[in-house]
mmCIF file of C-alpha atoms in Angstrom:
data_model
loop_
_atom_site.group_PDB
_atom_site.id
_atom_site.type_symbol
_atom_site.label_atom_id
_atom_site.label_comp_id
_atom_site.label_asym_id
_atom_site.label_seq_id
_atom_site.Cartn_x
_atom_site.Cartn_y
_atom_site.Cartn_z
ATOM 1 C CA UNK J 1 56.083 31.972 121.105
ATOM 2 C CA UNK J 2 58.826 31.214 119.485
ATOM 3 C CA UNK J 3 57.739 32.220 116.756
ATOM 4 C CA UNK J 4 56.966 35.187 117.896
ATOM 5 C CA UNK J 5 60.656 35.574 119.422
ATOM 6 C CA UNK J 6 62.270 35.213 115.844
ATOM 7 C CA UNK J 7 59.411 37.917 114.154
ATOM 8 C CA UNK J 8 60.463 40.308 116.237
ATOM 9 C CA UNK J 9 64.419 39.813 116.079
ATOM 10 C CA UNK J 10 63.952 39.464 112.223
ATOM 11 C CA UNK J 11 62.294 42.542 112.671
ATOM 12 C CA UNK J 12 64.496 44.203 114.501
ATOM 13 C CA UNK J 13 67.542 43.222 112.189
ATOM 14 C CA UNK J 14 65.692 44.554 109.232
ATOM 15 C CA UNK J 15 65.555 48.054 111.433
ATOM 16 C CA UNK J 16 68.981 47.888 112.153
ATOM 17 C CA UNK J 17 70.136 47.987 108.831
ATOM 18 C CA UNK J 18 67.928 50.153 107.316
ATOM 19 C CA UNK J 19 69.237 52.429 109.475
ATOM 20 C CA UNK J 20 73.107 52.436 108.412
ATOM 21 C CA UNK J 21 72.278 52.110 104.759
ATOM 22 C CA UNK J 22 70.284 55.491 106.244
ATOM 23 C CA UNK J 23 73.730 56.767 107.678
ATOM 24 C CA UNK J 24 75.952 55.412 104.978
ATOM 25 C CA UNK J 25 74.032 57.582 102.571
ATOM 26 C CA UNK J 26 74.385 60.546 104.469
ATOM 27 C CA UNK J 27 78.359 60.028 105.690
ATOM 28 C CA UNK J 28 78.788 59.590 101.720
ATOM 29 C CA UNK J 29 77.056 63.159 101.082
ATOM 30 C CA UNK J 30 78.592 65.012 104.198
ATOM 31 C CA UNK J 31 82.317 63.577 102.994
ATOM 32 C CA UNK J 32 81.510 64.987 99.228
ATOM 33 C CA UNK J 33 85.208 66.840 98.812
ATOM 34 C CA UNK J 34 84.562 70.915 98.689
ATOM 35 C CA UNK J 35 85.426 72.642 94.875
ATOM 36 C CA UNK J 36 88.797 73.830 95.417
ATOM 37 C CA UNK J 37 89.449 77.669 94.876
ATOM 38 C CA UNK J 38 91.630 78.420 91.431
ATOM 39 C CA UNK J 39 95.016 78.358 92.258
ATOM 40 C CA UNK J 40 95.664 82.123 90.590
ATOM 41 C CA UNK J 41 93.474 83.263 92.867
ATOM 42 C CA UNK J 42 94.584 81.415 96.380
ATOM 43 C CA UNK J 43 98.225 82.660 94.999
ATOM 44 C CA UNK J 44 97.194 86.841 95.059
ATOM 45 C CA UNK J 45 96.093 85.835 98.492
ATOM 46 C CA UNK J 46 99.393 84.256 100.424
ATOM 47 C CA UNK J 47 101.788 86.298 97.826
ATOM 48 C CA UNK J 48 100.652 89.378 99.872
ATOM 49 C CA UNK J 49 102.110 87.546 102.766
ATOM 50 C CA UNK J 50 105.811 87.141 101.596
ATOM 51 C CA UNK J 51 108.300 88.444 102.604
ATOM 52 C CA UNK J 52 112.816 88.052 102.466
ATOM 53 C CA UNK J 53 114.531 87.039 105.444
ATOM 54 C CA UNK J 54 117.498 89.227 104.995
ATOM 55 C CA UNK J 55 119.696 86.684 107.003
ATOM 56 C CA UNK J 56 119.323 83.557 104.309
ATOM 57 C CA UNK J 57 118.594 85.346 101.469
ATOM 58 C CA UNK J 58 115.660 83.666 100.995
ATOM 59 C CA UNK J 59 111.619 83.833 100.720
ATOM 60 C CA UNK J 60 109.247 82.980 103.676
ATOM 61 C CA UNK J 61 105.752 83.221 104.470
ATOM 62 C CA UNK J 62 105.239 85.289 107.147
ATOM 63 C CA UNK J 63 101.151 84.682 108.201
ATOM 64 C CA UNK J 64 101.336 87.558 111.020
ATOM 65 C CA UNK J 65 102.292 90.526 108.808
ATOM 66 C CA UNK J 66 100.693 93.259 108.803
ATOM 67 C CA UNK J 67 99.138 93.986 104.966
ATOM 68 C CA UNK J 68 96.535 97.314 105.401
ATOM 69 C CA UNK J 69 96.606 99.874 109.065
ATOM 70 C CA UNK J 70 92.799 97.383 109.688
ATOM 71 C CA UNK J 71 95.146 95.109 110.170
ATOM 72 C CA UNK J 72 96.698 95.421 113.069
ATOM 73 C CA UNK J 73 92.880 95.857 114.597
ATOM 74 C CA UNK J 74 91.068 93.443 113.414
ATOM 75 C CA UNK J 75 93.678 91.372 111.362
ATOM 76 C CA UNK J 76 91.214 90.338 108.368
ATOM 77 C CA UNK J 77 94.565 89.584 106.285
ATOM 78 C CA UNK J 78 95.371 86.834 108.538
ATOM 79 C CA UNK J 79 91.680 85.658 108.446
ATOM 80 C CA UNK J 80 91.993 85.811 104.742
ATOM 81 C CA UNK J 81 94.892 83.758 104.627
ATOM 82 C CA UNK J 82 93.470 81.126 106.306
ATOM 83 C CA UNK J 83 90.372 81.163 103.511
ATOM 84 C CA UNK J 84 93.270 79.063 100.849
ATOM 85 C CA UNK J 85 92.618 75.607 100.396
ATOM 86 C CA UNK J 86 95.966 73.598 101.558
ATOM 87 C CA UNK J 87 96.684 72.044 98.218
ATOM 88 C CA UNK J 88 96.970 75.782 96.606
ATOM 89 C CA UNK J 89 98.660 76.082 100.090
ATOM 90 C CA UNK J 90 101.212 73.286 99.209
ATOM 91 C CA UNK J 91 101.394 74.054 95.401
ATOM 92 C CA UNK J 92 102.372 77.505 96.466
ATOM 93 C CA UNK J 93 104.889 76.633 98.902
ATOM 94 C CA UNK J 94 106.892 74.142 96.865
ATOM 95 C CA UNK J 95 107.081 76.918 94.017
ATOM 96 C CA UNK J 96 108.433 79.627 96.766
ATOM 97 C CA UNK J 97 111.085 76.525 98.426
ATOM 98 C CA UNK J 98 112.440 75.751 94.409
ATOM 99 C CA UNK J 99 113.164 79.254 94.077
ATOM 100 C CA UNK J 100 114.776 79.459 97.329
ATOM 101 C CA UNK J 101 116.969 76.650 96.557
ATOM 102 C CA UNK J 102 118.318 78.465 93.654
ATOM 103 C CA UNK J 103 119.222 81.223 96.006
ATOM 104 C CA UNK J 104 120.611 79.237 98.333
ATOM 105 C CA UNK J 105 123.231 77.091 96.070
ATOM 106 C CA UNK J 106 124.402 80.809 94.618
ATOM 107 C CA UNK J 107 124.962 82.013 97.569
ATOM 108 C CA UNK J 108 127.152 79.270 98.577
ATOM 109 C CA UNK J 109 128.850 78.831 95.252
ATOM 110 C CA UNK J 110 130.074 82.649 95.731
ATOM 111 C CA UNK J 111 130.937 85.084 93.227
ATOM 112 C CA UNK J 112 127.741 86.888 93.086
ATOM 113 C CA UNK J 113 127.802 90.604 92.901
ATOM 114 C CA UNK J 114 124.571 91.352 94.028
ATOM 115 C CA UNK J 115 120.805 89.664 94.345
ATOM 116 C CA UNK J 116 117.669 91.219 93.223
ATOM 117 C CA UNK J 117 114.529 90.241 95.479
ATOM 118 C CA UNK J 118 111.184 91.787 94.658
ATOM 119 C CA UNK J 119 107.840 91.315 96.253
ATOM 120 C CA UNK J 120 104.448 92.368 96.262
ATOM 121 C CA UNK J 121 105.353 95.230 99.653
ATOM 122 C CA UNK J 122 109.331 95.162 98.703
ATOM 123 C CA UNK J 123 112.010 95.957 96.628
ATOM 124 C CA UNK J 124 114.885 94.474 98.127
ATOM 125 C CA UNK J 125 119.037 94.758 97.055
ATOM 126 C CA UNK J 126 121.273 92.497 98.711
ATOM 127 C CA UNK J 127 124.824 92.816 98.023
ATOM 128 C CA UNK J 128 126.615 89.705 97.264
ATOM 129 C CA UNK J 129 130.645 90.619 97.448
ATOM 130 C CA UNK J 130 130.952 93.105 99.880
ATOM 131 C CA UNK J 131 134.690 93.577 98.373
ATOM 132 C CA UNK J 132 133.676 94.165 95.205
ATOM 133 C CA UNK J 133 133.481 97.792 93.882
ATOM 134 C CA UNK J 134 130.085 97.261 91.723
ATOM 135 C CA UNK J 135 126.828 99.322 93.091
ATOM 136 C CA UNK J 136 123.540 98.734 92.396
ATOM 137 C CA UNK J 137 120.857 100.845 94.015
ATOM 138 C CA UNK J 138 117.319 101.490 93.544
ATOM 139 C CA UNK J 139 115.752 104.129 91.491
ATOM 140 C CA UNK J 140 111.690 104.944 91.710
ATOM 141 C CA UNK J 141 109.284 103.054 90.048
ATOM 142 C CA UNK J 142 108.242 106.282 88.242
ATOM 143 C CA UNK J 143 111.581 106.980 86.350
ATOM 144 C CA UNK J 144 111.767 106.731 82.587
ATOM 145 C CA UNK J 145 115.044 105.379 81.159
ATOM 146 C CA UNK J 146 116.396 106.994 78.332
ATOM 147 C CA UNK J 147 119.026 106.256 75.889
ATOM 148 C CA UNK J 148 118.678 103.124 75.996
ATOM 149 C CA UNK J 149 121.703 100.788 74.101
ATOM 150 C CA UNK J 150 120.573 97.373 75.100
ATOM 151 C CA UNK J 151 117.572 94.761 75.590
ATOM 152 C CA UNK J 152 117.602 91.384 76.177
ATOM 153 C CA UNK J 153 114.535 88.537 76.766
ATOM 154 C CA UNK J 154 115.676 85.896 79.217
ATOM 155 C CA UNK J 155 115.237 82.264 78.088
ATOM 156 C CA UNK J 156 114.175 79.539 80.196
ATOM 157 C CA UNK J 157 117.362 76.822 79.795
ATOM 158 C CA UNK J 158 119.509 78.988 77.419
ATOM 159 C CA UNK J 159 121.698 81.815 77.856
ATOM 160 C CA UNK J 160 121.305 84.868 75.423
ATOM 161 C CA UNK J 161 124.364 87.915 75.100
ATOM 162 C CA UNK J 162 123.924 91.510 73.224
ATOM 163 C CA UNK J 163 126.873 94.408 73.051
ATOM 164 C CA UNK J 164 126.357 98.009 73.973
ATOM 165 C CA UNK J 165 128.300 100.820 74.385
ATOM 166 C CA UNK J 166 127.994 102.593 77.699
ATOM 167 C CA UNK J 167 130.046 104.523 80.171
ATOM 168 C CA UNK J 168 130.783 102.333 83.986
ATOM 169 C CA UNK J 169 127.399 104.610 85.407
ATOM 170 C CA UNK J 170 124.437 102.872 83.706
ATOM 171 C CA UNK J 171 120.403 102.289 84.160
ATOM 172 C CA UNK J 172 119.299 98.602 84.061
ATOM 173 C CA UNK J 173 115.203 97.901 84.171
ATOM 174 C CA UNK J 174 113.549 94.747 84.385
ATOM 175 C CA UNK J 175 110.203 93.875 83.424
ATOM 176 C CA UNK J 176 108.668 90.796 84.587
ATOM 177 C CA UNK J 177 106.064 89.580 82.077
ATOM 178 C CA UNK J 178 102.583 87.160 82.837
ATOM 179 C CA UNK J 179 104.640 84.317 84.233
ATOM 180 C CA UNK J 180 103.933 81.675 87.244
ATOM 181 C CA UNK J 181 103.818 82.538 90.482
ATOM 182 C CA UNK J 182 107.554 82.570 91.216
ATOM 183 C CA UNK J 183 110.753 83.918 88.745
ATOM 184 C CA UNK J 184 114.529 83.399 89.123
ATOM 185 C CA UNK J 185 116.637 84.512 86.679
ATOM 186 C CA UNK J 186 120.688 85.251 86.495
ATOM 187 C CA UNK J 187 121.855 88.433 83.962
ATOM 188 C CA UNK J 188 125.755 89.219 84.288
ATOM 189 C CA UNK J 189 127.313 91.851 82.766
ATOM 190 C CA UNK J 190 130.980 91.793 81.140
ATOM 191 C CA UNK J 191 133.189 92.718 78.315
ATOM 192 C CA UNK J 192 135.154 90.475 75.373
ATOM 193 C CA UNK J 193 137.573 88.909 77.842
ATOM 194 C CA UNK J 194 135.219 88.062 80.573
ATOM 195 C CA UNK J 195 131.010 87.769 80.362
ATOM 196 C CA UNK J 196 130.578 87.603 83.735
ATOM 197 C CA UNK J 197 132.717 90.557 85.350
ATOM 198 C CA UNK J 198 128.970 91.083 87.529
ATOM 199 C CA UNK J 199 126.294 88.842 87.947
ATOM 200 C CA UNK J 200 123.484 89.824 89.495
ATOM 201 C CA UNK J 201 120.546 87.349 90.923
ATOM 202 C CA UNK J 202 117.175 88.476 90.356
ATOM 203 C CA UNK J 203 114.130 86.390 92.037
ATOM 204 C CA UNK J 204 110.851 87.959 93.241
ATOM 205 C CA UNK J 205 106.890 86.817 94.061
ATOM 206 C CA UNK J 206 105.161 88.333 90.517
ATOM 207 C CA UNK J 207 103.783 91.483 91.460
ATOM 208 C CA UNK J 208 101.202 94.266 90.093
ATOM 209 C CA UNK J 209 103.991 96.298 89.472
ATOM 210 C CA UNK J 210 106.077 94.314 86.394
ATOM 211 C CA UNK J 211 109.092 96.467 85.912
ATOM 212 C CA UNK J 212 111.882 97.563 88.185
ATOM 213 C CA UNK J 213 114.593 100.476 87.776
ATOM 214 C CA UNK J 214 118.192 100.357 89.037
ATOM 215 C CA UNK J 215 121.419 102.610 88.928
ATOM 216 C CA UNK J 216 124.269 100.514 88.095
ATOM 217 C CA UNK J 217 128.471 101.036 89.008
ATOM 218 C CA UNK J 218 130.806 99.219 87.490
ATOM 219 C CA UNK J 219 133.699 101.019 87.161
ATOM 220 C CA UNK J 220 136.175 97.702 87.502
ATOM 221 C CA UNK J 221 134.614 97.157 83.453
ATOM 222 C CA UNK J 222 137.153 99.082 81.822
ATOM 223 C CA UNK J 223 136.544 98.992 77.877
ATOM 224 C CA UNK J 224 132.966 100.735 76.829
ATOM 225 C CA UNK J 225 132.418 97.843 74.683
ATOM 226 C CA UNK J 226 130.069 96.096 77.354
ATOM 227 C CA UNK J 227 128.168 92.561 76.686
ATOM 228 C CA UNK J 228 124.940 92.037 78.687
ATOM 229 C CA UNK J 229 124.077 88.177 79.268
ATOM 230 C CA UNK J 230 121.162 86.169 80.764
ATOM 231 C CA UNK J 231 119.291 82.999 81.450
ATOM 232 C CA UNK J 232 115.732 82.581 83.369
ATOM 233 C CA UNK J 233 115.921 79.478 85.839
ATOM 234 C CA UNK J 234 112.694 79.750 86.438
ATOM 235 C CA UNK J 235 109.397 81.745 84.908
ATOM 236 C CA UNK J 236 109.794 80.874 81.142
ATOM 237 C CA UNK J 237 110.681 83.216 78.954
ATOM 238 C CA UNK J 238 108.978 85.953 80.420
ATOM 239 C CA UNK J 239 112.066 88.634 82.089
ATOM 240 C CA UNK J 240 113.311 91.069 80.545
ATOM 241 C CA UNK J 241 116.584 93.280 81.177
ATOM 242 C CA UNK J 242 117.415 96.439 79.486
ATOM 243 C CA UNK J 243 120.359 98.800 79.682
ATOM 244 C CA UNK J 244 120.205 102.302 79.409
ATOM 245 C CA UNK J 245 123.237 105.394 79.492
#
């Protein structure tokens, strides 16, 4: 009887071990990580939900934003946003926060005449100095600038400048080439004595509409011999600014 008991116990032990091995193998297969979707694909989805917080002057991700008319009934846009991988979401927010830190620092320092924000669904201009005589406004996207007098391709981490001749009423065109998801640049208008007379801070998220036009009125820049200078802070060397009469 003792021999039979030991044999039974041995068989039960071996059977239990086999079950544990089987469960372990099953869990290993179940826990294999799923393939992560390309960042560019998820970034395009998240970019649709980026808005400008006019109070703070920074970008925010609004999951409740209505992208299409059907979102008011089906909320399909939010459902698509939920399919974004957490890894790609973290990277996107990290890039957005890098631009927001630049914006916050510049806003605290003062001296900026205007802030320009571009998203997939909006193009916002916020006055930086209420006491400044400088004026900037949006023009239609199909506006065709003529009489170009200056053009400057901005470089990351390196300031560039060019001189030009124009009146106080000008048109500025901003073109964003292939770049990272977010971009941030500083543009200055001035003259020989003060190249930073008027400072414009340009930022945004990569859009399907790469070119934007603005009307500039800078009566305080007295002489007609002006300078245009600028530097890219985030985005590489893919921001071009042009001035036309």
